[in-house]
Amino acid sequence: MSRDFGESGFKSAGLTVRATIDTEMQDIAANALRTALEKYDRAQGNWTGTGVTLEADALQGETDAGDVAWRVALAGADVARDISDWYPAVVLEVGGSSARVGVESWDDGVDGHWITPDDLRWISGARVAGDILGVGDVIHVRHEGGPLDDPVFSLRQVPEVQGGFMAMDVDTGRVIAMQGGFSYQASVFNRATQAQRQPGSSFKPFVYAAALDSGFTPATIIIDAPIEVDVGGGSVWRPKNASNQFYGPTPLRTGIERSRNLMTVRLAEEVGMPTVAGYAERFGVYERMDPFLANSLGSQETTLFNMVSAYAMFANGGERVEPSLVDRVQDRWGTTIYRHDQRTCEDCGTRDLRAGDSPEIISNRRQVMNPVTAYQLTSMMR
């Protein structure tokens, strides 16, 4: 928006910006992604912590202003504070099998709470708190409930594994939820829009879309059997199915239902990789796709953002939609100066909406695939 309206105009024009994000769904998306990432991370059993340590001397007593020293020191620690029910904490004492920690923003009159061996069960090789914690270590704890004067906290860490989440309205392109990682304050890199990753088998529908538009049907028989591809220089590529099993002559529908690699490679070879690449570019998966046969199995990297918007076109009957995070921009007088949805309502002023006289919405969107193909492909993917 700074680019479109100018840096000074964007900041001083009194613009009203209506975002597409549904705040309730955004919270659900963030929690879902965090829960899955943390579950995977804890299953690995590796303790990484925050990597931040405060000087032990700075945690004792009070400051000259009469504030509790450890609270002041902890407030200056550079750690994530944007995770629901998580609090930064600092280790004040390690004794026996447990550790006493001071929790930020939790003023219950108690100078510290205890991390017990029960909190360490998921960490490989850690039996007592002293195995992983030292005085001054800044950690994260999660509030697990309990009375206000005796709350229960559990030991947590920001996972090393990361991920992205995106949900989009397939008819309008409105992005209703997006999460680019576990914590924005821990990492500002947006894995939904910036991370280039191999789509793998999620690319296969574009191969099947090209095939259906080229005269194949869901009932067309494709051979599911070993195949060798000469890739030049005396090298041979021998793709495999994940199960190492072969179905023999198999309907096209089964190929995508069971994600059969060998059927997909044969199909791409028969349709032609230039045709498949054209479809991938038309759907916006890639700006330019290399027409190598291995890319029919999703070897070339793209973003989650591109994949979600491309999949939307299967669900909406094959119309090109552009994802957007902004619905509308109005100036200080209420005049709309930007609107994402470019469809027009020709007769909204003349129809009696109260009587159920629905207006006609005129769409000028590009049809990127045959609606019949979109229907067939959606049926197969179910």
CSV table of C-alpha atoms in Angstrom, one decimal:
chain,number,residue,atom,x,y,z
A,1,MET,CA,0.0,0.0,0.0
A,2,SER,CA,2.9,2.3,0.6
A,3,ARG,CA,4.0,1.5,-2.9
A,4,ASP,CA,0.5,2.1,-4.4
A,5,PHE,CA,-0.4,5.3,-2.5
A,6,GLY,CA,3.0,6.7,-1.8
A,7,GLU,CA,4.8,6.6,1.6
A,8,SER,CA,3.6,10.0,2.7
A,9,GLY,CA,0.1,9.6,1.3
A,10,PHE,CA,-0.3,6.2,3.0
A,11,LYS,CA,0.6,7.6,6.4
A,12,SER,CA,-1.2,11.0,6.2
A,13,ALA,CA,-4.2,10.5,4.0
A,14,GLY,CA,-6.5,9.3,6.8
A,15,LEU,CA,-7.1,6.0,5.0
A,16,THR,CA,-9.5,3.4,6.3
A,17,VAL,CA,-8.3,-0.1,5.5
A,18,ARG,CA,-10.6,-3.1,5.7
A,19,ALA,CA,-8.6,-6.3,6.0
A,20,THR,CA,-9.8,-9.7,5.0
A,21,ILE,CA,-8.6,-11.6,8.0
A,22,ASP,CA,-11.3,-13.1,10.2
A,23,THR,CA,-9.9,-12.6,13.7
A,24,GLU,CA,-11.7,-15.6,15.2
A,25,MET,CA,-10.4,-17.9,12.5
A,26,GLN,CA,-6.9,-16.4,12.7
A,27,ASP,CA,-6.7,-17.3,16.4
A,28,ILE,CA,-7.9,-20.9,15.6
A,29,ALA,CA,-5.3,-21.1,12.7
A,30,ALA,CA,-2.5,-19.9,14.9
A,31,ASN,CA,-3.4,-22.3,17.7
A,32,ALA,CA,-3.8,-25.3,15.4
A,33,LEU,CA,-0.4,-24.7,13.8
A,34,ARG,CA,1.3,-24.1,17.1
A,35,THR,CA,-0.2,-27.2,18.6
A,36,ALA,CA,1.0,-29.4,15.7
A,37,LEU,CA,4.5,-28.0,15.6
A,38,GLU,CA,4.9,-28.2,19.4
A,39,LYS,CA,3.6,-31.8,19.4
A,40,TYR,CA,6.2,-32.8,16.8
A,41,ASP,CA,9.0,-30.9,18.5
A,42,ARG,CA,8.4,-32.4,21.9
A,43,ALA,CA,8.3,-35.9,20.3
A,44,GLN,CA,11.9,-35.3,19.3
A,45,GLY,CA,12.9,-34.8,23.0
A,46,ASN,CA,15.5,-32.1,22.3
A,47,TRP,CA,15.8,-29.1,24.7
A,48,THR,CA,16.9,-25.9,23.0
A,49,GLY,CA,15.4,-23.2,25.3
A,50,THR,CA,15.6,-19.5,24.3
A,51,GLY,CA,19.4,-19.2,24.3
A,52,VAL,CA,19.1,-16.1,26.5
A,53,THR,CA,20.8,-15.9,29.9
A,54,LEU,CA,20.7,-13.0,32.4
A,55,GLU,CA,23.5,-12.3,34.9
A,56,ALA,CA,22.8,-14.0,38.2
A,57,ASP,CA,23.8,-10.8,40.1
A,58,ALA,CA,21.1,-8.8,38.3
A,59,LEU,CA,18.4,-11.1,39.7
A,60,GLN,CA,19.0,-10.4,43.4
A,61,GLY,CA,17.1,-8.0,45.6
A,62,GLU,CA,15.6,-4.7,44.4
A,63,THR,CA,16.7,-1.9,42.1
A,64,ASP,CA,17.4,1.6,43.3
A,65,ALA,CA,13.8,2.4,42.3
A,66,GLY,CA,12.4,-0.3,44.6
A,67,ASP,CA,11.4,-2.7,41.9
A,68,VAL,CA,12.1,-6.4,42.1
A,69,ALA,CA,15.4,-6.9,40.3
A,70,TRP,CA,14.6,-10.1,38.4
A,71,ARG,CA,11.4,-8.6,37.0
A,72,VAL,CA,13.3,-5.6,35.7
A,73,ALA,CA,16.0,-7.8,34.2
A,74,LEU,CA,13.5,-10.2,32.6
A,75,ALA,CA,11.5,-7.3,31.1
A,76,GLY,CA,14.6,-6.5,29.0
A,77,ALA,CA,15.1,-10.0,27.7
A,78,ASP,CA,14.6,-10.4,23.9
A,79,VAL,CA,12.3,-13.4,23.7
A,80,ALA,CA,8.9,-14.1,22.1
A,81,ARG,CA,5.9,-12.7,24.0
A,82,ASP,CA,3.1,-13.2,21.4
A,83,ILE,CA,2.1,-16.8,22.2
A,84,SER,CA,-1.2,-17.3,23.9
A,85,ASP,CA,-0.9,-18.4,27.6
A,86,TRP,CA,2.9,-18.4,27.4
A,87,TYR,CA,5.1,-16.2,29.6
A,88,PRO,CA,8.8,-15.5,29.7
A,89,ALA,CA,10.4,-16.6,33.0
A,90,VAL,CA,13.8,-16.6,34.5
A,91,VAL,CA,15.4,-19.3,36.6
A,92,LEU,CA,16.1,-18.0,40.1
A,93,GLU,CA,17.2,-21.1,41.8
A,94,VAL,CA,18.2,-24.7,40.9
A,95,GLY,CA,18.0,-27.1,43.8
A,96,GLY,CA,17.5,-30.8,44.2
A,97,SER,CA,15.4,-32.0,41.3
A,98,SER,CA,13.5,-28.8,40.7
A,99,ALA,CA,14.0,-25.2,39.6
A,100,ARG,CA,12.4,-22.0,41.0
A,101,VAL,CA,11.5,-19.5,38.3
A,102,GLY,CA,10.1,-16.0,38.3
A,103,VAL,CA,7.3,-15.5,35.8
A,104,GLU,CA,6.8,-12.2,33.9
A,105,SER,CA,3.5,-10.3,34.2
A,106,TRP,CA,2.4,-12.7,37.0
A,107,ASP,CA,2.3,-10.7,40.2
A,108,ASP,CA,0.5,-13.0,42.7
A,109,GLY,CA,2.7,-12.1,45.7
A,110,VAL,CA,4.8,-15.2,45.3
A,111,ASP,CA,8.4,-14.8,44.4
A,112,GLY,CA,8.8,-17.8,42.0
A,113,HIS,CA,7.2,-21.0,40.9
A,114,TRP,CA,8.6,-24.5,40.6
A,115,ILE,CA,9.5,-26.5,37.5
A,116,THR,CA,9.4,-30.1,38.6
A,117,PRO,CA,10.8,-33.4,37.1
A,118,ASP,CA,7.3,-34.1,35.7
A,119,ASP,CA,7.9,-31.2,33.3
A,120,LEU,CA,11.1,-32.8,32.0
A,121,ARG,CA,9.7,-36.2,30.9
A,122,TRP,CA,9.6,-35.2,27.2
A,123,ILE,CA,13.3,-34.2,27.2
A,124,SER,CA,15.8,-36.9,26.4
A,125,GLY,CA,18.4,-37.4,29.1
A,126,ALA,CA,16.9,-34.9,31.5
A,127,ARG,CA,16.0,-36.3,34.9
A,128,VAL,CA,16.4,-33.2,37.1
A,129,ALA,CA,16.1,-29.5,36.4
A,130,GLY,CA,19.8,-29.0,36.8
A,131,ASP,CA,20.4,-31.2,33.7
A,132,ILE,CA,19.1,-28.5,31.4
A,133,LEU,CA,18.6,-25.3,33.4
A,134,GLY,CA,20.9,-22.9,35.2
A,135,VAL,CA,20.4,-19.7,37.3
A,136,GLY,CA,19.7,-16.8,34.9
A,137,ASP,CA,18.4,-18.9,32.0
A,138,VAL,CA,15.4,-17.2,30.4
A,139,ILE,CA,12.7,-19.8,29.4
A,140,HIS,CA,9.1,-20.0,28.5
A,141,VAL,CA,6.3,-21.4,30.7
A,142,ARG,CA,2.7,-22.0,29.9
A,143,HIS,CA,-0.1,-21.3,32.3
A,144,GLU,CA,-1.9,-24.6,33.0
A,145,GLY,CA,-4.5,-23.3,35.4
A,146,GLY,CA,-4.9,-23.5,39.1
A,147,PRO,CA,-5.9,-20.8,41.6
A,148,LEU,CA,-4.6,-17.3,41.2
A,149,ASP,CA,-2.5,-17.6,44.4
A,150,ASP,CA,-1.1,-21.0,43.4
A,151,PRO,CA,-1.0,-21.2,39.5
A,152,VAL,CA,0.4,-24.1,37.7
A,153,PHE,CA,3.0,-23.5,35.0
A,154,SER,CA,4.7,-26.0,32.6
A,155,LEU,CA,8.1,-25.7,30.8
A,156,ARG,CA,7.9,-24.8,27.1
A,157,GLN,CA,10.1,-23.9,24.2
A,158,VAL,CA,9.6,-22.4,20.7
A,159,PRO,CA,10.0,-25.4,18.4
A,160,GLU,CA,12.9,-25.6,16.0
A,161,VAL,CA,10.6,-27.1,13.4
A,162,GLN,CA,8.4,-24.4,11.6
A,163,GLY,CA,5.5,-24.3,9.3
A,164,GLY,CA,2.9,-22.2,7.6
A,165,PHE,CA,-0.9,-22.0,7.4
A,166,MET,CA,-3.3,-20.3,5.0
A,167,ALA,CA,-7.1,-20.3,4.6
A,168,MET,CA,-8.7,-18.5,1.7
A,169,ASP,CA,-12.3,-17.9,0.4
A,170,VAL,CA,-12.2,-19.7,-3.0
A,171,ASP,CA,-14.8,-17.5,-4.6
A,172,THR,CA,-13.4,-14.1,-3.7
A,173,GLY,CA,-9.7,-14.6,-2.9
A,174,ARG,CA,-10.1,-13.2,0.6
A,175,VAL,CA,-7.4,-14.6,2.9
A,176,ILE,CA,-9.3,-15.3,6.1
A,177,ALA,CA,-6.4,-16.7,8.1
A,178,MET,CA,-2.6,-16.8,7.7
A,179,GLN,CA,0.1,-17.9,10.0
A,180,GLY,CA,3.7,-17.7,8.9
A,181,GLY,CA,5.3,-19.6,11.8
A,182,PHE,CA,5.1,-20.5,15.4
A,183,SER,CA,5.8,-17.0,16.7
A,184,TYR,CA,6.3,-13.7,14.7
A,185,GLN,CA,8.4,-12.3,17.5
A,186,ALA,CA,10.7,-15.4,17.4
A,187,SER,CA,11.0,-15.3,13.6
A,188,VAL,CA,9.5,-12.7,11.2
A,189,PHE,CA,10.0,-14.9,8.2
A,190,ASN,CA,6.6,-15.7,6.7
A,191,ARG,CA,6.6,-19.4,5.7
A,192,ALA,CA,3.2,-19.0,4.0
A,193,THR,CA,4.4,-16.3,1.5
A,194,GLN,CA,8.2,-16.4,1.6
A,195,ALA,CA,9.3,-20.0,2.1
A,196,GLN,CA,10.1,-21.8,-1.2
A,197,ARG,CA,9.4,-25.5,-0.7
A,198,GLN,CA,8.8,-28.6,-2.8
A,199,PRO,CA,5.0,-29.1,-3.1
A,200,GLY,CA,5.5,-32.9,-3.6
A,201,SER,CA,2.4,-34.9,-4.2
A,202,SER,CA,0.2,-31.8,-3.8
A,203,PHE,CA,1.3,-30.8,-7.3
A,204,LYS,CA,-0.2,-34.0,-8.9
A,205,PRO,CA,-3.7,-32.5,-9.5
A,206,PHE,CA,-2.2,-30.1,-12.0
A,207,VAL,CA,-0.9,-33.0,-14.0
A,208,TYR,CA,-4.3,-34.6,-13.9
A,209,ALA,CA,-6.0,-31.3,-14.8
A,210,ALA,CA,-3.8,-31.1,-17.9
A,211,ALA,CA,-4.7,-34.7,-18.8
A,212,LEU,CA,-8.5,-34.3,-18.3
A,213,ASP,CA,-8.4,-31.2,-20.6
A,214,SER,CA,-6.4,-33.2,-23.1
A,215,GLY,CA,-9.1,-35.9,-23.6
A,216,PHE,CA,-8.5,-38.2,-20.7
A,217,THR,CA,-11.4,-39.2,-18.4
A,218,PRO,CA,-11.5,-40.4,-14.8
A,219,ALA,CA,-12.0,-43.9,-16.2
A,220,THR,CA,-9.0,-43.9,-18.6
A,221,ILE,CA,-6.7,-46.8,-17.9
A,222,ILE,CA,-3.0,-46.0,-17.0
A,223,ILE,CA,-0.4,-48.6,-16.3
A,224,ASP,CA,1.0,-48.6,-12.7
A,225,ALA,CA,4.3,-50.4,-13.2
A,226,PRO,CA,8.0,-49.7,-13.0
A,227,ILE,CA,9.3,-47.1,-15.5
A,228,GLU,CA,12.8,-45.9,-16.5
A,229,VAL,CA,13.5,-42.5,-17.8
A,230,ASP,CA,16.6,-41.6,-19.7
A,231,VAL,CA,17.7,-38.2,-18.3
A,232,GLY,CA,20.8,-37.9,-20.4
A,233,GLY,CA,24.5,-38.3,-19.7
A,234,GLY,CA,24.1,-42.0,-19.3
A,235,SER,CA,21.8,-41.6,-16.3
A,236,VAL,CA,18.5,-43.3,-15.8
A,237,TRP,CA,15.8,-42.1,-13.4
A,238,ARG,CA,13.7,-44.8,-11.8
A,239,PRO,CA,10.8,-43.3,-9.8
A,240,LYS,CA,9.0,-45.5,-7.3
A,241,ASN,CA,5.7,-45.6,-5.5
A,242,ALA,CA,5.8,-45.0,-1.8
A,243,SER,CA,4.4,-48.4,-1.1
A,244,ASN,CA,6.8,-50.2,-3.6
A,245,GLN,CA,3.6,-51.9,-4.9
A,246,PHE,CA,2.2,-51.8,-8.4
A,247,TYR,CA,-1.5,-51.9,-9.4
A,248,GLY,CA,-1.0,-52.7,-13.1
A,249,PRO,CA,-3.7,-51.3,-15.4
A,250,THR,CA,-5.6,-48.8,-13.2
A,251,PRO,CA,-8.3,-46.1,-13.7
A,252,LEU,CA,-7.0,-42.5,-13.8
A,253,ARG,CA,-9.2,-41.7,-10.8
A,254,THR,CA,-7.4,-44.2,-8.6
A,255,GLY,CA,-4.1,-42.7,-9.5
A,256,ILE,CA,-4.8,-39.4,-7.7
A,257,GLU,CA,-6.9,-41.1,-5.0
A,258,ARG,CA,-3.9,-43.3,-4.0
A,259,SER,CA,-1.3,-40.7,-5.1
A,260,ARG,CA,0.5,-43.2,-7.4
A,261,ASN,CA,3.8,-41.8,-8.5
A,262,LEU,CA,4.4,-44.1,-11.4
A,263,MET,CA,0.9,-43.4,-12.9
A,264,THR,CA,1.5,-39.7,-12.6
A,265,VAL,CA,4.9,-39.9,-14.3
A,266,ARG,CA,3.4,-41.9,-17.2
A,267,LEU,CA,0.5,-39.5,-17.5
A,268,ALA,CA,2.8,-36.5,-17.6
A,269,GLU,CA,5.0,-38.2,-20.2
A,270,GLU,CA,2.0,-38.9,-22.4
A,271,VAL,CA,0.4,-35.5,-22.0
A,272,GLY,CA,3.8,-33.8,-22.3
A,273,MET,CA,5.6,-31.8,-19.7
A,274,PRO,CA,5.3,-28.5,-21.7
A,275,THR,CA,1.6,-28.8,-21.4
A,276,VAL,CA,1.7,-29.6,-17.7
A,277,ALA,CA,4.1,-26.6,-17.2
A,278,GLY,CA,1.6,-24.4,-19.0
A,279,TYR,CA,-1.1,-25.4,-16.6
A,280,ALA,CA,1.1,-24.8,-13.6
A,281,GLU,CA,2.0,-21.4,-14.8
A,282,ARG,CA,-1.6,-20.6,-15.7
A,283,PHE,CA,-2.7,-21.5,-12.2
A,284,GLY,CA,0.0,-19.4,-10.7
A,285,VAL,CA,1.9,-22.2,-9.0
A,286,TYR,CA,5.1,-21.0,-10.8
A,287,GLU,CA,6.0,-18.0,-12.8
A,288,ARG,CA,8.1,-20.4,-15.0
A,289,MET,CA,8.1,-24.2,-14.6
A,290,ASP,CA,11.0,-26.3,-15.9
A,291,PRO,CA,9.5,-29.0,-18.0
A,292,PHE,CA,11.4,-31.9,-16.4
A,293,LEU,CA,9.5,-35.1,-15.8
A,294,ALA,CA,10.6,-35.2,-12.1
A,295,ASN,CA,8.6,-31.9,-11.6
A,296,SER,CA,5.4,-33.8,-12.2
A,297,LEU,CA,5.9,-35.2,-8.7
A,298,GLY,CA,6.4,-31.7,-7.2
A,299,SER,CA,10.2,-31.3,-7.3
A,300,GLN,CA,10.3,-27.6,-8.2
A,301,GLU,CA,9.8,-25.2,-5.3
A,302,THR,CA,6.9,-22.8,-4.8
A,303,THR,CA,5.1,-21.2,-1.8
A,304,LEU,CA,2.1,-22.2,0.2
A,305,PHE,CA,0.5,-18.9,-0.8
A,306,ASN,CA,0.7,-19.9,-4.5
A,307,MET,CA,-0.5,-23.5,-3.9
A,308,VAL,CA,-3.6,-22.4,-1.9
A,309,SER,CA,-4.7,-19.8,-4.5
A,310,ALA,CA,-4.1,-22.4,-7.3
A,311,TYR,CA,-6.2,-25.1,-5.4
A,312,ALA,CA,-9.0,-22.5,-5.0
A,313,MET,CA,-9.5,-22.6,-8.8
A,314,PHE,CA,-10.4,-26.3,-8.6
A,315,ALA,CA,-13.1,-25.6,-6.1
A,316,ASN,CA,-14.7,-22.5,-7.7
A,317,GLY,CA,-15.2,-24.0,-11.2
A,318,GLY,CA,-11.9,-23.0,-12.7
A,319,GLU,CA,-12.0,-19.2,-12.4
A,320,ARG,CA,-8.8,-17.3,-11.7
A,321,VAL,CA,-8.8,-15.6,-8.3
A,322,GLU,CA,-6.0,-13.5,-6.8
A,323,PRO,CA,-5.5,-13.8,-3.0
A,324,SER,CA,-5.7,-10.6,-1.1
A,325,LEU,CA,-5.2,-9.5,2.5
A,326,VAL,CA,-7.1,-6.2,1.9
A,327,ASP,CA,-10.8,-5.9,0.9
A,328,ARG,CA,-11.2,-2.2,0.5
A,329,VAL,CA,-9.5,1.1,1.1
A,330,GLN,CA,-11.4,4.3,1.7
A,331,ASP,CA,-10.2,7.9,2.0
A,332,ARG,CA,-11.2,10.2,4.9
A,333,TRP,CA,-14.4,11.2,3.0
A,334,GLY,CA,-15.5,7.6,2.7
A,335,THR,CA,-14.8,7.3,-1.0
A,336,THR,CA,-13.6,3.9,-2.1
A,337,ILE,CA,-10.1,4.2,-3.7
A,338,TYR,CA,-9.3,0.5,-3.9
A,339,ARG,CA,-11.5,-2.6,-4.0
A,340,HIS,CA,-10.2,-6.1,-4.4
A,341,ASP,CA,-13.3,-7.7,-5.8
A,342,GLN,CA,-13.7,-6.3,-9.3
A,343,ARG,CA,-17.0,-8.0,-10.1
A,344,THR,CA,-19.8,-5.6,-10.8
A,345,CYS,CA,-23.5,-5.6,-9.9
A,346,GLU,CA,-25.3,-4.1,-12.9
A,347,ASP,CA,-28.7,-3.8,-11.4
A,348,CYS,CA,-28.3,-3.6,-7.7
A,349,GLY,CA,-30.1,-0.2,-7.7
A,350,THR,CA,-33.2,-1.5,-9.4
A,351,ARG,CA,-33.8,-4.9,-7.8
A,352,ASP,CA,-36.0,-5.2,-4.8
A,353,LEU,CA,-33.7,-7.2,-2.5
A,354,ARG,CA,-36.3,-7.3,0.3
A,355,ALA,CA,-38.6,-9.2,-2.0
A,356,GLY,CA,-35.9,-11.8,-2.8
A,357,ASP,CA,-35.2,-10.3,-6.3
A,358,SER,CA,-31.5,-11.2,-6.4
A,359,PRO,CA,-29.2,-9.0,-8.4
A,360,GLU,CA,-27.0,-10.3,-11.2
A,361,ILE,CA,-23.2,-10.3,-10.4
A,362,ILE,CA,-21.2,-9.9,-13.6
A,363,SER,CA,-17.8,-11.7,-13.4
A,364,ASN,CA,-15.0,-10.8,-15.7
A,365,ARG,CA,-12.6,-13.3,-14.3
A,366,ARG,CA,-10.4,-15.4,-16.6
A,367,GLN,CA,-11.5,-19.1,-16.9
A,368,VAL,CA,-8.3,-21.0,-16.4
A,369,MET,CA,-9.8,-24.5,-16.9
A,370,ASN,CA,-12.9,-26.1,-18.2
A,371,PRO,CA,-15.6,-26.1,-15.5
A,372,VAL,CA,-16.3,-29.8,-16.3
A,373,THR,CA,-12.7,-30.6,-15.6
A,374,ALA,CA,-12.8,-28.7,-12.4
A,375,TYR,CA,-15.9,-30.7,-11.3
A,376,GLN,CA,-14.2,-34.0,-12.3
A,377,LEU,CA,-11.0,-33.2,-10.5
A,378,THR,CA,-12.7,-32.0,-7.3
A,379,SER,CA,-14.7,-35.3,-7.3
A,380,MET,CA,-11.5,-37.3,-7.8
A,381,MET,CA,-9.7,-35.4,-5.0
A,382,ARG,CA,-12.5,-36.1,-2.5
